[in-house]
CSV table of C-alpha atoms and ligand atoms in Angstrom, one decimal:
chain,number,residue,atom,x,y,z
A,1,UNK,CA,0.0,0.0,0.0
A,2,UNK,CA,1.1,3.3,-0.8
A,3,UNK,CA,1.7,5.8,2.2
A,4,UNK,CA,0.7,9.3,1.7
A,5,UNK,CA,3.5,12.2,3.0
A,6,UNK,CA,2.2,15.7,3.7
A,7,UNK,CA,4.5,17.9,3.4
A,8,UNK,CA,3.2,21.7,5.1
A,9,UNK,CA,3.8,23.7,2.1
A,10,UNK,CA,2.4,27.4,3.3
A,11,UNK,CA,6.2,28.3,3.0
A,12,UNK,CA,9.6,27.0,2.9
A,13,UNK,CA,11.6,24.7,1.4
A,14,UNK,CA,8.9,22.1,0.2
A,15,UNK,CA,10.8,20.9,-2.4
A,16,UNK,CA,13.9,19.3,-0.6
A,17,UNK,CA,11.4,17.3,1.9
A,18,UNK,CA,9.3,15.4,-0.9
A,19,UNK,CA,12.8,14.4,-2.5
A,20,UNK,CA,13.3,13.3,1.0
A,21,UNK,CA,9.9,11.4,1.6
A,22,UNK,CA,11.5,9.6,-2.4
A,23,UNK,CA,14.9,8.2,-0.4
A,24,UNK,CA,13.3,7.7,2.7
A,25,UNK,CA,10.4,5.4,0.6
A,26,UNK,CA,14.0,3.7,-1.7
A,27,UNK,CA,15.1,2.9,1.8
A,28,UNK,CA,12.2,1.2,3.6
A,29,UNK,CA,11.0,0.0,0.3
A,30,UNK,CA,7.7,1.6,0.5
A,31,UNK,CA,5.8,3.4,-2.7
A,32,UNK,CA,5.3,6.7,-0.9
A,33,UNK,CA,3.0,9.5,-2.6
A,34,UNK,CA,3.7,13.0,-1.5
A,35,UNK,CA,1.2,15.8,-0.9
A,36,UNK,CA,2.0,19.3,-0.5
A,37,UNK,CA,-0.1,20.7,1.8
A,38,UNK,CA,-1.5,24.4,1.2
A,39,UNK,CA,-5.3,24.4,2.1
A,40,UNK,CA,-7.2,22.3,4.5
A,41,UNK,CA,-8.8,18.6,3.7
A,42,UNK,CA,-5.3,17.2,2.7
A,43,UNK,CA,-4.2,16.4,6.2
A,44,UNK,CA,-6.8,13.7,6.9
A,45,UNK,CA,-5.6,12.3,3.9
A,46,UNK,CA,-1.9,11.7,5.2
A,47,UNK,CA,-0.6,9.3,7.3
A,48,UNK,CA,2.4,10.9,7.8
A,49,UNK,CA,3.3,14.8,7.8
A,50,UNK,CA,6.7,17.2,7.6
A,51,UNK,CA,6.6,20.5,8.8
A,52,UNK,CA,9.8,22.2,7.2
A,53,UNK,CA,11.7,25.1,7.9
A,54,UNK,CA,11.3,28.9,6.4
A,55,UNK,CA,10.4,31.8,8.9
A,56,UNK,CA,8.5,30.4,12.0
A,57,UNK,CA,6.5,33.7,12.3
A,58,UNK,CA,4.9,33.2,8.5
A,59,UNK,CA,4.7,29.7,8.5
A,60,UNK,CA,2.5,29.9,11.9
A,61,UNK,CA,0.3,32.4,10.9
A,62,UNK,CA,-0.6,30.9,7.4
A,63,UNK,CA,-1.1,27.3,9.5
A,64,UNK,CA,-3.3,29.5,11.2
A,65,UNK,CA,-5.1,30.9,8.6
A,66,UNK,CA,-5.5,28.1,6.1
A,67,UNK,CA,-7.1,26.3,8.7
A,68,UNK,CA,-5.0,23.4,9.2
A,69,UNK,CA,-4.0,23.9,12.9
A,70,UNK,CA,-7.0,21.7,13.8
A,71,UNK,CA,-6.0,19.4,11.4
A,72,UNK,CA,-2.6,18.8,12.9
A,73,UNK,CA,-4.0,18.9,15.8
A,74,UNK,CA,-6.4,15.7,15.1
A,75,UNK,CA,-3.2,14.2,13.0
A,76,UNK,CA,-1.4,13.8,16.5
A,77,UNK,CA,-4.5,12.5,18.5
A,78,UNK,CA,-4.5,9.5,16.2
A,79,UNK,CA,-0.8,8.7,16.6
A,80,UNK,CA,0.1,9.5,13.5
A,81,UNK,CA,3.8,10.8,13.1
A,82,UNK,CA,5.3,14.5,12.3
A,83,UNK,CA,8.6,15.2,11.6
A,84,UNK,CA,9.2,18.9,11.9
A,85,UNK,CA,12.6,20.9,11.4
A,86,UNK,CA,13.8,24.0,12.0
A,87,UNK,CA,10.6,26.8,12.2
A,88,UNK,CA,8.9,23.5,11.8
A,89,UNK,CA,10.3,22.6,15.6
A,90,UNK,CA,9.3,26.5,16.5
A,91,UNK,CA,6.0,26.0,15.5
A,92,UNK,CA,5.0,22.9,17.2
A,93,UNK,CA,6.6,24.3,20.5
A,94,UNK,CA,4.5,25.3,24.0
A,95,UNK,CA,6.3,28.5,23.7
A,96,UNK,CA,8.1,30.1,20.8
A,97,UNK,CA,10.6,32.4,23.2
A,98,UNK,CA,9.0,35.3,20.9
A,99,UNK,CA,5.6,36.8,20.8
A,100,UNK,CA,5.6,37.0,16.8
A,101,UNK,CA,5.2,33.5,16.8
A,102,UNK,CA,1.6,31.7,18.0
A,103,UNK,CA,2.8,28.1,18.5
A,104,UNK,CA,0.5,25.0,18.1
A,105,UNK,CA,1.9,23.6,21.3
A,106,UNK,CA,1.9,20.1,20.4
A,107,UNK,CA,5.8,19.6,21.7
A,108,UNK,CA,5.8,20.5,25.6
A,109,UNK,CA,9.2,22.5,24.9
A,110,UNK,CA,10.4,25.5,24.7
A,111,UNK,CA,12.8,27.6,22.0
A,112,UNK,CA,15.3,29.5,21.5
A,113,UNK,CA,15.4,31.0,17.7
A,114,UNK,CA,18.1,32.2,16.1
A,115,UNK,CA,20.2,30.6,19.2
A,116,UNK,CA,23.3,30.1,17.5
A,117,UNK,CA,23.8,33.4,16.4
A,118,UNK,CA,24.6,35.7,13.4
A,119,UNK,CA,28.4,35.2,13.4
A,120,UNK,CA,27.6,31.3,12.8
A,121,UNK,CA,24.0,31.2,10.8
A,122,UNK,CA,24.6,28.1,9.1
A,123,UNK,CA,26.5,25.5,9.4
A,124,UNK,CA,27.3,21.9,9.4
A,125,UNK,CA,28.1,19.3,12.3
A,126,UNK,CA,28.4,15.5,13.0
A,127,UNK,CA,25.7,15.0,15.1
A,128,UNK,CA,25.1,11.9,17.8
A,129,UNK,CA,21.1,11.1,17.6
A,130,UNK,CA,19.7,8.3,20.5
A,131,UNK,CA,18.7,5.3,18.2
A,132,UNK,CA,21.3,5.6,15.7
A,133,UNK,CA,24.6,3.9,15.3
A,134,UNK,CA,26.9,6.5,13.7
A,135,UNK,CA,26.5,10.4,13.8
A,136,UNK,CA,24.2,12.4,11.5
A,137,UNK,CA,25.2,15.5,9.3
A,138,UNK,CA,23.2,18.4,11.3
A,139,UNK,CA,23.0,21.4,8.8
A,140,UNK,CA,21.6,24.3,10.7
A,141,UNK,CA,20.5,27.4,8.9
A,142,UNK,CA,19.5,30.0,11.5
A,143,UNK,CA,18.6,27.5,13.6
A,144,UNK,CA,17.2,27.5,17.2
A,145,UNK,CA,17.5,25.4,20.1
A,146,UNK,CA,15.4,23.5,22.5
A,147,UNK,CA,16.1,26.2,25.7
A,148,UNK,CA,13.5,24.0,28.0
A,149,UNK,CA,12.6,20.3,27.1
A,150,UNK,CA,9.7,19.9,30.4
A,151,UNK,CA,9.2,16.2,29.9
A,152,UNK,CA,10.1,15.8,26.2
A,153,UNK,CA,12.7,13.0,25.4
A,154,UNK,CA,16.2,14.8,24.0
A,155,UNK,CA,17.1,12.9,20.8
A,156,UNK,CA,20.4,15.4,20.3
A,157,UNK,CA,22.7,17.9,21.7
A,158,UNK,CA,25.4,20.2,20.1
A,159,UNK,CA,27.5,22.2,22.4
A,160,UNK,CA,25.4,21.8,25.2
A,161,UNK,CA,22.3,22.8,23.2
A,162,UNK,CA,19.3,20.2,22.5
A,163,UNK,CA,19.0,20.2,18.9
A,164,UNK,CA,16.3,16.9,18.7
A,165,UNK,CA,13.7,15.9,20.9
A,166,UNK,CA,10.5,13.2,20.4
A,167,UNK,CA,7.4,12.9,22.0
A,168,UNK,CA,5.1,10.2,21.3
A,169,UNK,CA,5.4,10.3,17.5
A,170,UNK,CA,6.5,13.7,16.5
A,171,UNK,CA,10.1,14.0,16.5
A,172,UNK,CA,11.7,17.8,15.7
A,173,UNK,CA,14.9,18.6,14.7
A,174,UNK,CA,16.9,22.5,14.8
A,175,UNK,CA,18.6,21.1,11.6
A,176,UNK,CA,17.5,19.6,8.5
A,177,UNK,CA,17.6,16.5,7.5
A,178,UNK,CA,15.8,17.3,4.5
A,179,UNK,CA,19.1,18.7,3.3
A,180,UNK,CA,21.4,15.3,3.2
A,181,UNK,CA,20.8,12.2,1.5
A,182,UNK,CA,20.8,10.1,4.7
A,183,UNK,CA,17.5,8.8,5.3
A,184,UNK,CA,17.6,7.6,9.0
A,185,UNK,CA,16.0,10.3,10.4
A,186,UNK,CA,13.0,9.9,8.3
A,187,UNK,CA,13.5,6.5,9.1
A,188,UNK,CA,13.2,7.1,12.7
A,189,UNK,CA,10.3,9.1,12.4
A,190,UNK,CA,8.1,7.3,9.8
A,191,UNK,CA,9.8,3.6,9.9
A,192,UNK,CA,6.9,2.5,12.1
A,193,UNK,CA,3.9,3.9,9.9
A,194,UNK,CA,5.8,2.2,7.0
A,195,UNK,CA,5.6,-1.5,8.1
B,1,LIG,N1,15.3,31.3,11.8
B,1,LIG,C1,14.0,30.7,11.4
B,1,LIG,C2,12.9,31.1,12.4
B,1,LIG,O1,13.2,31.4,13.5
B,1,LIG,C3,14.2,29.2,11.2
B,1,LIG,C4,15.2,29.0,10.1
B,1,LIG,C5,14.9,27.7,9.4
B,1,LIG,O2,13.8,27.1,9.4
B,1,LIG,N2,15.9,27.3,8.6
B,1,LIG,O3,11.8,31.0,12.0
């Protein structure tokens, strides 16, 4: 059976995470069909969704506004999984650290953005993830950090700074995976609703 991949396309880079959801379907071996996801009734649709990055304050208030906060809403209820990174991490936070940003607060966390600074907005770094066996290429473009996890499980840190955390079935990263050719994160995030 085909799975279906939302990918939030309000704003951002949309492009690079449905060429993700193609290696991460070569690697589990899985037909998957990706939907870009602009206006509400899609998300129902999905069984699994990625939230990319762009600017946090636009992509929250177009969620917002194209109705689909409900809908992601109701997409975690069920179980289904999210993987969100960068302002996609922002905007499933409890608090975004800035008032521009209305969160959905489906990630008991709270953020930091912009927390590495403008002398160092992007970059890239080998980073150790819980649950896999070698490190992961982090590449972090104005990324922010996790500055209070509460009760969420911290997948990653990178000079003392939580850069992945999962609860239940949405797991966020500050960098993007989207960006690299290695699948595993995707893997870790949508293996389950694959099999
Ligand atoms: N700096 C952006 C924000 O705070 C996030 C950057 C990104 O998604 N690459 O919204």
């Amino acid at each position: 059976m085909t799975l279906t991949a939302g990918v939030i396309a309000v704003q951002g880079a949309v492009r690079a995470h449905a060429d993700a959801f193609s290696r991460f379907g070569e690697a589990v071996e899985r037909e998957v069909h990706v939907e870009p996801v602009r206006t509400a009734g899609i998300i129902p649709r999905c069984d699994v969704i990625s939230i990319p990055g762009g600017e946090s304050t636009t992509i929250s208030r177009l969620i917002d506004q194209q109705g689909l906060s409900e809908e992601l809403r109701a997409h975690v209820a069920k179980g289904k999984p999210i993987l969100a990174t960068c302002a996609g991490l922002i905007v499933l936070a409890a608090n975004s650290g800035d008032e521009r940003v209305t969160t959905l607060d489906l990630l008991d966390i709270e953020i930091e953005r912009n927390a590495f600074g403008r002398q160092r907005d992007s970059f890239e770094a080998s980073i150790d993830i819980e649950g896999l066996d070698r490190p992961f290429p982090g590449v972090f473009i104005r990324a922010p950090v996790v500055s209070d996890p509460r009760d969420t499980e911290v997948l990653a840190i990178h000079e003392g700074q939580i850069v992945a955390v999962r609860a239940g079935a949405i797991i966020a990263t500050a960098f993007h995976p989207e960006l690299t050719t290695d699948p595993r994160i995707h893997v870790l995030a949508f293996g389950a609703a694959a099999r």
